[in-house]
Each structure stands twice: as C-alpha cells, then as structure tokens.
mmCIF file of C-alpha atoms and ligand atoms in Angstrom:
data_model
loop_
_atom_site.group_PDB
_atom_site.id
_atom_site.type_symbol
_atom_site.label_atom_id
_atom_site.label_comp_id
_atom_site.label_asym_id
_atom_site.label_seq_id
_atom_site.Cartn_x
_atom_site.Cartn_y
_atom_site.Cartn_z
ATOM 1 C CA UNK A 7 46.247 -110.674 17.931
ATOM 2 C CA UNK A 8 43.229 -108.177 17.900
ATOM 3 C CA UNK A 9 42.273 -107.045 13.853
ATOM 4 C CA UNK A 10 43.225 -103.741 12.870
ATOM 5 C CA UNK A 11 39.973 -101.122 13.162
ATOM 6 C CA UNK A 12 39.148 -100.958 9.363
ATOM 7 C CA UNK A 13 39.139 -97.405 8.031
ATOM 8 C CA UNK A 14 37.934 -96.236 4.535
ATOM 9 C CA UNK A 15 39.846 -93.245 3.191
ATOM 10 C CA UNK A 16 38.249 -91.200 0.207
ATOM 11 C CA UNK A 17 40.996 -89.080 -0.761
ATOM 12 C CA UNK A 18 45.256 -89.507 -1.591
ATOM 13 C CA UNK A 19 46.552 -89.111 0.813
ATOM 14 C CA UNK A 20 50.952 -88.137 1.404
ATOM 15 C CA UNK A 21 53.047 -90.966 1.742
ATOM 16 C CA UNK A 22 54.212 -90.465 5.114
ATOM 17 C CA UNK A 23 50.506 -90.298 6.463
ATOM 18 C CA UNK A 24 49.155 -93.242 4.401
ATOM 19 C CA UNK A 25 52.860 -95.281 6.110
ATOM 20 C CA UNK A 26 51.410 -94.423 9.411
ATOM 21 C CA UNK A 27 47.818 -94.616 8.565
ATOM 22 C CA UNK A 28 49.003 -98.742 7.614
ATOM 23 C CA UNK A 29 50.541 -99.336 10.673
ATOM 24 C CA UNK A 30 47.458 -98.534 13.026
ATOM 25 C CA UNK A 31 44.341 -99.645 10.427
ATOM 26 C CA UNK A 32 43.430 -102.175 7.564
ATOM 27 C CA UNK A 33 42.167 -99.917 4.797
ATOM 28 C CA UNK A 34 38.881 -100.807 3.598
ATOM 29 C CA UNK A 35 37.990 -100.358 -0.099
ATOM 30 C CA UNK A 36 34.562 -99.334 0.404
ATOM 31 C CA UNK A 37 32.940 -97.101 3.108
ATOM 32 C CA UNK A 38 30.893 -101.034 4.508
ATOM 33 C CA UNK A 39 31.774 -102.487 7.740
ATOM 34 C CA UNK A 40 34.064 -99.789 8.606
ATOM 35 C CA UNK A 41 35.067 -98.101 12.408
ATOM 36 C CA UNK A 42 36.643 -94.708 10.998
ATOM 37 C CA UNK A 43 36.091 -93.161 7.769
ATOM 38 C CA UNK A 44 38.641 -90.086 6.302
ATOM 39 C CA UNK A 45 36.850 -88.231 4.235
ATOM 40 C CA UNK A 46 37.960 -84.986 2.389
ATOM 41 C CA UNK A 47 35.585 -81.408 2.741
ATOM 42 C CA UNK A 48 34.867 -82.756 -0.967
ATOM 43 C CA UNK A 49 32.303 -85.823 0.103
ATOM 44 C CA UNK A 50 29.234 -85.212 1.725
ATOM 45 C CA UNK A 51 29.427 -87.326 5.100
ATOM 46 C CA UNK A 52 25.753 -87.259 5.525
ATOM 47 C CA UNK A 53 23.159 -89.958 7.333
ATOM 48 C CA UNK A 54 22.613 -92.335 4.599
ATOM 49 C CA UNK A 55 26.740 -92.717 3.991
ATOM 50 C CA UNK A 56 27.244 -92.746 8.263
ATOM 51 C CA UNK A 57 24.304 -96.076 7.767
ATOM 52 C CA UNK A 58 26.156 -97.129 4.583
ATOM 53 C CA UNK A 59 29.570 -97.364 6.934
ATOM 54 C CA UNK A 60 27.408 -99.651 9.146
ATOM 55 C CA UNK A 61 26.859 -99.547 12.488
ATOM 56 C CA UNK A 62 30.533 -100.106 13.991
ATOM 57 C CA UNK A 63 31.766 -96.740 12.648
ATOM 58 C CA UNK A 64 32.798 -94.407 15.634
ATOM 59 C CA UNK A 65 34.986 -91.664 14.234
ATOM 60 C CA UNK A 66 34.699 -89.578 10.927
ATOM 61 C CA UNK A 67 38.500 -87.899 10.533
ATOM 62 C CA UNK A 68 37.954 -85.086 8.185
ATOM 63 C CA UNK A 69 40.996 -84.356 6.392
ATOM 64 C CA UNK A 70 40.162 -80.492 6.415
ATOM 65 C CA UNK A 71 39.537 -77.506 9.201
ATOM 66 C CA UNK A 72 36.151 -76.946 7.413
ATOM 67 C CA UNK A 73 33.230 -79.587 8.388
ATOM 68 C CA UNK A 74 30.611 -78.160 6.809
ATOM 69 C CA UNK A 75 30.534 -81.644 4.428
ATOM 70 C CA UNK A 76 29.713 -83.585 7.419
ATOM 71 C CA UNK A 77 26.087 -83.436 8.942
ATOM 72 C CA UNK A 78 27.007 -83.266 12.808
ATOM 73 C CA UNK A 79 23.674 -83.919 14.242
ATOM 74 C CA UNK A 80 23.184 -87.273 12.046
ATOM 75 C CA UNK A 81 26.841 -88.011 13.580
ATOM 76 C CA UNK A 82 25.726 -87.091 16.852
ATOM 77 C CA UNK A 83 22.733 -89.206 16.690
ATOM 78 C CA UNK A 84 24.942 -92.538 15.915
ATOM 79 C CA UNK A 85 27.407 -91.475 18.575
ATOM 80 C CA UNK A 86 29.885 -90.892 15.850
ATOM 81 C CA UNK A 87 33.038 -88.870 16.790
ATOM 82 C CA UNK A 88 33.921 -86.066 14.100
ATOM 83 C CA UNK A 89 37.356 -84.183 14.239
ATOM 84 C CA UNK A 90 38.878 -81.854 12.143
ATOM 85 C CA UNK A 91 42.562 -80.512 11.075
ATOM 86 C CA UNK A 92 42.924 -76.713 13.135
ATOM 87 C CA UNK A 93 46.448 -75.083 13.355
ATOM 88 C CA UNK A 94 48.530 -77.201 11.078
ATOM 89 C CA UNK A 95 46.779 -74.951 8.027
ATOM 90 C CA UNK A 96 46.493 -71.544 9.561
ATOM 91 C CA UNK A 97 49.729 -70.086 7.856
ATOM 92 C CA UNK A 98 49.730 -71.583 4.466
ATOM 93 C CA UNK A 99 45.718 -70.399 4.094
ATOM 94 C CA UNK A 100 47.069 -67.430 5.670
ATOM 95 C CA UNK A 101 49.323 -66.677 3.269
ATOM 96 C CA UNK A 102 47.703 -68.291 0.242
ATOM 97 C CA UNK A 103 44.914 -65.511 0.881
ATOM 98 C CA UNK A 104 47.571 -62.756 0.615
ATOM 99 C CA UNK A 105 49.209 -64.437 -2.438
ATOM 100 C CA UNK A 106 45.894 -64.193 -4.427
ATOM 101 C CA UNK A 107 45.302 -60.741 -2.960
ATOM 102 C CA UNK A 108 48.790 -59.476 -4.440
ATOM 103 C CA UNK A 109 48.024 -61.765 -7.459
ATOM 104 C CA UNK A 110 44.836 -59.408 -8.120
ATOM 105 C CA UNK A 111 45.953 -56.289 -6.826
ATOM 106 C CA UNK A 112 49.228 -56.448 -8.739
ATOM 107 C CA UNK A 113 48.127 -58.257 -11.603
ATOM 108 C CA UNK A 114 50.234 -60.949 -11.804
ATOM 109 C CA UNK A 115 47.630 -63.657 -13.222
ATOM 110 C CA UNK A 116 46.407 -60.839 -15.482
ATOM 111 C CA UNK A 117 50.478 -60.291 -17.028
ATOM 112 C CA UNK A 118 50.802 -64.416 -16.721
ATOM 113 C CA UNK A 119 47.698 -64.502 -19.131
ATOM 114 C CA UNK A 120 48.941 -61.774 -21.870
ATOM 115 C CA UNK A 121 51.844 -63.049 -21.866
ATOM 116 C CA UNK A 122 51.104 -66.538 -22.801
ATOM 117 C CA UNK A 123 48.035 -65.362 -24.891
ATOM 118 C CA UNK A 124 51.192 -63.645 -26.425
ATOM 119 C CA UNK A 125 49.870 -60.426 -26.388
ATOM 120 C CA UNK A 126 51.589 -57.600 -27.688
ATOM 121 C CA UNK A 127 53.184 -55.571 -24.623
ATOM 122 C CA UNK A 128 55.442 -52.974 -23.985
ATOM 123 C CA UNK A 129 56.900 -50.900 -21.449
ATOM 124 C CA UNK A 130 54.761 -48.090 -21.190
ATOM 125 C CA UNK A 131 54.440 -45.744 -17.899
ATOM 126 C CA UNK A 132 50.577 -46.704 -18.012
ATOM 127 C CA UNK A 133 50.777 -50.222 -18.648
ATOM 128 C CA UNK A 134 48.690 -52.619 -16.567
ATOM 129 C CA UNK A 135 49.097 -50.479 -13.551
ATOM 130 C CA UNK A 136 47.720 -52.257 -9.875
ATOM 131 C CA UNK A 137 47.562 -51.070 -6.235
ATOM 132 C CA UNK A 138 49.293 -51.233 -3.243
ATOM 133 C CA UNK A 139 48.397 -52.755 -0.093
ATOM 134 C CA UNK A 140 50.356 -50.274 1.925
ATOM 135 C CA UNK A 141 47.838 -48.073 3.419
ATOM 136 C CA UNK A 142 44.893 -50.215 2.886
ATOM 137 C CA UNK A 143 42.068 -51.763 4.926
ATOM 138 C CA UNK A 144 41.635 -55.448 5.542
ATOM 139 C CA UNK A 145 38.137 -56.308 6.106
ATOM 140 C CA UNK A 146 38.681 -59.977 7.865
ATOM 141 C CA UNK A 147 34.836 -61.314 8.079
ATOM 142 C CA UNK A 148 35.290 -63.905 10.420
ATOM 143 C CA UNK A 149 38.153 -63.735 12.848
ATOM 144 C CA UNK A 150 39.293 -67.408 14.026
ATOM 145 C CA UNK A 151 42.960 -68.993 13.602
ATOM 146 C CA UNK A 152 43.113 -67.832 9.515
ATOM 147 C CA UNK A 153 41.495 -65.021 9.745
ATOM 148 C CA UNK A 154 43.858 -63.489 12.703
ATOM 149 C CA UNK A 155 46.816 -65.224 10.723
ATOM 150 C CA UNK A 156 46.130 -63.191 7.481
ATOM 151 C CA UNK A 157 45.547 -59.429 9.266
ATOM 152 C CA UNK A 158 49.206 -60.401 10.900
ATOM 153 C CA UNK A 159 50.678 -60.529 7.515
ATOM 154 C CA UNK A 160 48.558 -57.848 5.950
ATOM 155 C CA UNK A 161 49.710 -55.705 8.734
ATOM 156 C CA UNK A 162 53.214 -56.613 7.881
ATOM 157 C CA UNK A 163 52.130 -55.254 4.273
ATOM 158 C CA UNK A 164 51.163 -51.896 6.163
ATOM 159 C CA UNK A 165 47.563 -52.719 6.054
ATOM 160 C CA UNK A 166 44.999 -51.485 8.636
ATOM 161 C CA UNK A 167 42.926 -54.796 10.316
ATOM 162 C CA UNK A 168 39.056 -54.486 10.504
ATOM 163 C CA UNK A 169 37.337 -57.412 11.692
ATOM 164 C CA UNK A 170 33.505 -58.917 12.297
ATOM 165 C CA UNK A 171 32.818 -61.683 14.484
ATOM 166 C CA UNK A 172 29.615 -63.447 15.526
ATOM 167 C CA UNK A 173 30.246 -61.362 19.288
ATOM 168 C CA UNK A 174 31.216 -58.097 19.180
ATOM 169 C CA UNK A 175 34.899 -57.582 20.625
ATOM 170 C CA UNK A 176 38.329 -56.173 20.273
ATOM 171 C CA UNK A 177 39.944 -53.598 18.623
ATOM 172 C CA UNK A 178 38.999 -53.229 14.866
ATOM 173 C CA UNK A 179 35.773 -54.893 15.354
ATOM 174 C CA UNK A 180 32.767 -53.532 13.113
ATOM 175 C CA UNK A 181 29.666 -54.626 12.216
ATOM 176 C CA UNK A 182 29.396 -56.403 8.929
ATOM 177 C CA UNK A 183 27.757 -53.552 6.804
ATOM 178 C CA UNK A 184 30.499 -50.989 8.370
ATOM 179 C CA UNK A 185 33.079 -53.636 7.616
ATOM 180 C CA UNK A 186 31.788 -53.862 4.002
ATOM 181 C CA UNK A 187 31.656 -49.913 3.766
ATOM 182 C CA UNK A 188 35.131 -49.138 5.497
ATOM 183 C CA UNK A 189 37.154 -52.111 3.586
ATOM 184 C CA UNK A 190 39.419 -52.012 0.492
ATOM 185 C CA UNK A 191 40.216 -55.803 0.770
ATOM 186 C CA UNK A 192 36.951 -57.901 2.389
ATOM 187 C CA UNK A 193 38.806 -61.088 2.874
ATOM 188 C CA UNK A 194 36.327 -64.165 4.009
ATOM 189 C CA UNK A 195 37.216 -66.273 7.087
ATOM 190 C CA UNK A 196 34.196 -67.920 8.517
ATOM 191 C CA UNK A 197 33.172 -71.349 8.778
ATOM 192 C CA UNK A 198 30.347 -71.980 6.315
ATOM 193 C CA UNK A 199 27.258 -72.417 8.419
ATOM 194 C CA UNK A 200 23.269 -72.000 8.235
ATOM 195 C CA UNK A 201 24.331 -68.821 9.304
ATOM 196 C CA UNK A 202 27.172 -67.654 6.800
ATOM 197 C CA UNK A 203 25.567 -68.950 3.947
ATOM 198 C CA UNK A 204 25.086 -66.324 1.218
ATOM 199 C CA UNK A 205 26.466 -63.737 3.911
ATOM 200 C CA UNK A 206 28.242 -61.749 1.040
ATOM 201 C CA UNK A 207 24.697 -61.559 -1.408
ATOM 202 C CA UNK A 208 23.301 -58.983 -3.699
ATOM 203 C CA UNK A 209 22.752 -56.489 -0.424
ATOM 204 C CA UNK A 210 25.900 -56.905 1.221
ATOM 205 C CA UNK A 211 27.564 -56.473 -2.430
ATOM 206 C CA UNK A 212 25.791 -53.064 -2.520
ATOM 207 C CA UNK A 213 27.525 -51.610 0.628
ATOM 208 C CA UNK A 214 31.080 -51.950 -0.757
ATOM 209 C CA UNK A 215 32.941 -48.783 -2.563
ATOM 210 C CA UNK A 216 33.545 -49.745 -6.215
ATOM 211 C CA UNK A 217 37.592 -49.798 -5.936
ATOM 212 C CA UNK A 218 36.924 -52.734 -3.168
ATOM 213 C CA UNK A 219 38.384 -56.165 -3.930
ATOM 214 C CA UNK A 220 36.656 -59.362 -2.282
ATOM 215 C CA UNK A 221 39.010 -62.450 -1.247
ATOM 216 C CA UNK A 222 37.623 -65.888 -0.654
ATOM 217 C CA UNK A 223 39.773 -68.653 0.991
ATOM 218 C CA UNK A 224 37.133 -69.788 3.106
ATOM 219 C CA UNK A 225 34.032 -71.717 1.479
ATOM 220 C CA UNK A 226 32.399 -70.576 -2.353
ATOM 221 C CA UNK A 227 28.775 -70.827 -0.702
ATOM 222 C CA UNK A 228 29.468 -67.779 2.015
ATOM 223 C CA UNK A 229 29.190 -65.787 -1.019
ATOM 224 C CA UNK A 230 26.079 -66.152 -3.599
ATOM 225 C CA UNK A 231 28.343 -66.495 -6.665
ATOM 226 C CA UNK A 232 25.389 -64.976 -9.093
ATOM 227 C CA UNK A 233 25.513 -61.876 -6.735
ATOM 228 C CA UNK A 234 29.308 -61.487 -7.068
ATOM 229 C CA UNK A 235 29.470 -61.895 -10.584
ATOM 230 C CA UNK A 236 26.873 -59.425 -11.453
ATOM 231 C CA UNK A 237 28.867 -56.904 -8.875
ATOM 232 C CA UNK A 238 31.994 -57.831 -10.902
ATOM 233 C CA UNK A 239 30.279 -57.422 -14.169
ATOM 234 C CA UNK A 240 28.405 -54.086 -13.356
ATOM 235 C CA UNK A 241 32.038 -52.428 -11.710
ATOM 236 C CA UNK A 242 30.422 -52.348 -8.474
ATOM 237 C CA UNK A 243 33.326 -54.574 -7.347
ATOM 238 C CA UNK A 244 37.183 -53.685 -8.859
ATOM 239 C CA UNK A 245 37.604 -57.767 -8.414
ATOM 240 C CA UNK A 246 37.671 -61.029 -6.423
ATOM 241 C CA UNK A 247 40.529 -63.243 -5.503
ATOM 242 C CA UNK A 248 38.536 -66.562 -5.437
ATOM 243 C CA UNK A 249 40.327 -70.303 -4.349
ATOM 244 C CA UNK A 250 36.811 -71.425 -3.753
ATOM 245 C CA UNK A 251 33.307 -71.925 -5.391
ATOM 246 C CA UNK A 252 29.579 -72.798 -4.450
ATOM 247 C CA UNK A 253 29.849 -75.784 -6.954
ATOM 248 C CA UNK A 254 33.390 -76.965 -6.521
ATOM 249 C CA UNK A 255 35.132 -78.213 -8.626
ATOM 250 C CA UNK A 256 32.927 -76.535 -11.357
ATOM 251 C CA UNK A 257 33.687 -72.807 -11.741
ATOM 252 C CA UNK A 258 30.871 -70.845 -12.992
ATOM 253 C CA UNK A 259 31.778 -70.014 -16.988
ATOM 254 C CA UNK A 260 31.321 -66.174 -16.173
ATOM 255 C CA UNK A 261 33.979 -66.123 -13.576
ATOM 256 C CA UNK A 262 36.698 -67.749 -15.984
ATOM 257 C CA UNK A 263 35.044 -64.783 -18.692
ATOM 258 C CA UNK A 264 36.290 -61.466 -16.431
ATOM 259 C CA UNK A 265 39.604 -60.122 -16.359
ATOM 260 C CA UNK A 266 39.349 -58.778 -12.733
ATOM 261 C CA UNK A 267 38.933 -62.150 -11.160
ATOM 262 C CA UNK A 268 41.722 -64.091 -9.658
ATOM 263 C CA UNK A 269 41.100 -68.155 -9.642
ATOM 264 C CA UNK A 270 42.379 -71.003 -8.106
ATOM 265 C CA UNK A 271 41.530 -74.448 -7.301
ATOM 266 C CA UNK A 272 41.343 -74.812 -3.854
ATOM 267 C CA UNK A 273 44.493 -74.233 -2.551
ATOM 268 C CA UNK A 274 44.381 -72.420 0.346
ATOM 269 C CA UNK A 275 45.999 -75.400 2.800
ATOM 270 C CA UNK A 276 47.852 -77.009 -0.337
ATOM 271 C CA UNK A 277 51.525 -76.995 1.020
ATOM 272 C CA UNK A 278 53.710 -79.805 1.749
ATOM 273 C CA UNK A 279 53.652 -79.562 5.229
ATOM 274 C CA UNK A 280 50.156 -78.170 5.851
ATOM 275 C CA UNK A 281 49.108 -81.306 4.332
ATOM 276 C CA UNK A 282 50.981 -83.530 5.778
ATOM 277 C CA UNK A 283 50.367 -82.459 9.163
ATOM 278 C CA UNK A 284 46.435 -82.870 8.555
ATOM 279 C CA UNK A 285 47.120 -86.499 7.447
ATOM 280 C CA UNK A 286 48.631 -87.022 10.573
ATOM 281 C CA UNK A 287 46.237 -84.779 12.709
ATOM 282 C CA UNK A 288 43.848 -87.490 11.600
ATOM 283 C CA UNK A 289 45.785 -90.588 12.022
ATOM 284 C CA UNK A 290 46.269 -89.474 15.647
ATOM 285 C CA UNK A 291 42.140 -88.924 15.860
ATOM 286 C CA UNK A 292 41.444 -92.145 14.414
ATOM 287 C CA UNK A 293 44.185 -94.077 16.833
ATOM 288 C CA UNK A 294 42.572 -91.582 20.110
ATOM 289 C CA UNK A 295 38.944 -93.172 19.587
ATOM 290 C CA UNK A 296 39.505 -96.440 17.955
ATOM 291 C CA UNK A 297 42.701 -97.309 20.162
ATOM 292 C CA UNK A 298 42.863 -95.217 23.044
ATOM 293 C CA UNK A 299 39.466 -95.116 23.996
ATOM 294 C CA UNK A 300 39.816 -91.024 24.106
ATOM 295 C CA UNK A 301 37.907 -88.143 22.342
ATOM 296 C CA UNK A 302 40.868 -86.380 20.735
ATOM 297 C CA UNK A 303 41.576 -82.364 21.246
ATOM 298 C CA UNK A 304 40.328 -81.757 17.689
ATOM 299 C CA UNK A 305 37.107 -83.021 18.026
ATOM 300 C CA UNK A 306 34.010 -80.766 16.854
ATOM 301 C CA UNK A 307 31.366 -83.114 17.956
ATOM 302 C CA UNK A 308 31.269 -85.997 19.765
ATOM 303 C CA UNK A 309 32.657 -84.561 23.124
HETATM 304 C C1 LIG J 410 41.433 -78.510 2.326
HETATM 305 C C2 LIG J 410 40.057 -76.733 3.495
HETATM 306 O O1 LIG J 410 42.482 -78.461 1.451
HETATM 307 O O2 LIG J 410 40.722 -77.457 5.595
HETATM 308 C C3 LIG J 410 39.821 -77.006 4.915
HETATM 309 O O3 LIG J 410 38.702 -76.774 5.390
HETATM 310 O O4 LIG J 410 39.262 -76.150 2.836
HETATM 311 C C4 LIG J 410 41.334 -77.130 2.881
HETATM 312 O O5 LIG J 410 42.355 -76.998 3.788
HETATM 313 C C5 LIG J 410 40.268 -78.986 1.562
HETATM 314 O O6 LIG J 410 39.149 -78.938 2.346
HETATM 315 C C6 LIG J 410 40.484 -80.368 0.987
HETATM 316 O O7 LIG J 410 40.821 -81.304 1.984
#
C-alpha cells in the first residue's frame, strides 16, 4: 500500500473535517517533509516556511477566502498549488457585517457594556438613542461574493447599494472618493492587496460626512488603523464596526478606549457550518492535487 501524502495543519480544525482530513493524509507534526500544508490567514506562508516544508510540498490549502498570508509568487516559483475557501463563507461574513453594523448603529455593545459596568440607567425618551438603516446608503468598497451578499441584506433593511470596484460597472457603481462622500455605512469588501493596502487612510477619512459609520469585515490593514482612530477621536467619523485589525490578534489600546467603536475578534466566517464547509473545501483541494492529480476549482495560483 502507497503512504498517505503527509500534511501539516496549523490550526483546530472541526471534528468532522479533521475525520476526513485522517482518512486521506498522515498528519505531520511539523511543517518538514510535508506534500500539503493547511494553514490559517493567521501564519505567514512565505518562501523560507514553503523551503522549511521541503521540497515535496505541492499544495498550500488555506483554510480562509483571504490569501493575502501566503506569498503567491514564492509558491509559484516552487510550483506549489494554493487554494482558498470562496462561497461556503459568503453569508455568514455577509451577515456578520450587518450584525456589527446594527450592533453600532443601535447600540447594542454600547447597552451590553453599561449594563454590566452596572451603570445607572433608566427609561428616558433620550436615552442612548441610535439610527436606522432604513433609508440609508451602503457604501460596499469592493464588490465580490461578500460584498454583493451584504448590499442584498442591507437592501432587505431598506438600504440604498453604492459600490466601487477595481473596473468601473453596474448600477450603483462610484468612484471611491464619491463612494466615501455619498455613504452613511462604508462597509469594506476587498481582498487585501499591494493595492488595497491603507485604501481607507488619513485622505480618504477626510471625504466622509461626520454622521458616517465605517465597517470592516474584510482585512485590518485596508484601513491605516492610526488614521481611523484619529477620525474616530476628532468626530470626523460617528464610529467603526471593526472584526478585524492591522496587528491581529492585538487590538490597538485606543480602539478598546472609544465608545463609538464596535469590536470583535475575527468573526466574520465563524459559524458552524461556514467553518465546516472550509475544512472540507480544503480536504477536497488537498485530495484534487495530492490524489487526483487535478488543480482543484478553488485554486488562486497554481493553474
Ligand atoms: C477566517 C477570513 O475565519 O476567510 C477569510 O479570509 O478572514 C475568515 O473567514 C480567518 O481567516 C481564519 O481562518
């Protein structure tokens, strides 16, 4: 009988992929002498840890629709196979970026927080009073799978859907700086790339009305964090919904210091389900190239 392909897994992972993971792989302890690797968007796949894996390794499963971690070209060079974990996520990022929206808007952390500070409270006509999405804009920067999944629901909400996207196109479409000045909610959807990096900084921060809110489900470095919180601090901003941060998992001390800021630790894909079906979105990569012989649908480079 043929070995198992050894594959090193950085992360948990849910008991139903790790069962299936077993039945195709040996699981190596260490990232050495390894054909697949599953990393999380938490490790840095870069070229010394693709040389570290040694020179049998032909797929990188990335347990996450973002691959920014992973340095492509280095993967490229080795004629290493990287996939990623599209659709299975859309709707629980989807709505995870309306919960925190509501969560700010609404207040709910904000009430959560007095309530177990056990502030004094009471009903009062003028007591922590929010906004309504109904009638609002929805800035969606970026416009892929999530993006398009969240305007849905916002729409639902009786929101009106502006989006930007690398090519201009379809209805709704604006440039970033009209986005940014037309825009109650700016809600972030794009990969993070050379490109996208610091997109929302001090400038972009300056176009936004003051009542604006910013949402970010997508990556913490799309948005230059000191920028934000000096918006946030000076009012130029009414808040930020925020599941991720340029230095994950540290969140910078001023963020956790403001009132208007919603915060949460990543956990934009974190359902059951979503989860799950990544696991197994990269079981079935790892079993296309190591036992098939294939180049799976969801690979981003290696095709
Ligand atoms: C993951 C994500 O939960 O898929 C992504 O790109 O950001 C999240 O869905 C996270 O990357 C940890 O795996």
């Amino acid at each position: 009988m043929t070995p198992k392909p050894r594959v090193h897994v950085t992360s948990s992972l849910p008991a139903p992929v790790l069962a299936e993971l077993r039945r195709s792989f040996e699981l190596a302890p260490e990232p050495r002498e390894i054909q697949g690797l599953l990393p999380t968007p938490a490790l840095r796949v870069d070229a010394a840890l693709l040389d570290e894996s040694g020179s049998d390794l032909r797929v990188v499963a990335n347990y996450g629709v973002g691959y920014d971690n992973v340095d492509l070209a280095a993967a490229r060079e080795r004629g290493i196979v990287v996939t990623n974990t599209p659709d299975v996520l859309t709707r629980a990022t989807a709505e995870f970026a309306i919960a925190i929206l509501l969560a700010l808007v609404r207040r709910v952390a904000q009430g959560d927080r007095l309530l177990r500070a056990r502030g004094e409270w009471g009903w009062d006509p003028t007591f922590m009073l929010g906004e309504s999405l109904d009638g609002k804009t929805l800035g969606c920067v970026g416009f892929g799978r999530i993006g398009k999944e969240t305007a849905k629901l916002a729409a639902g909400l009786g929101m009106r859907i502006l989006h930007t996207t690398r090519t201009p196109g379809g209805a709704g479409w604006r440039p970033l700086a009209e986005l940014l000045r037309e825009s109650d909610v700016v809600s972030l959807h794009c990969p993070l790339t050379v490109e996208t990096r610091h997109l929302i900084d001090e400038r972009a921060l300056e176009l936004v009305r003051p009542a604006t809110v910013l949402v970010n489900t997508a990556r913490g470095a799309v948005v230059d964090e000191r920028a934000l919180i000096s918006a946030l601090r000076g009012s130029r901003l009414a808040g930020a919904a925020l599941d991720v941060f340029e230095r994950e998992p540290d969140v910078a001390e001023e963020l956790l210091e403001l009132d208007n800021v919603v915060l949460t630790p990543h956990l934009g894909s974190a359902t059951h389900a979503a989860r799950e079906g990544m696991g197994m979105l990269c079981v079935s990569a790892l079993r296309a190239v190591l036992l098939e012989g294939r180049i799976p649908p969801n690979a981003v480079s290696g095709r």
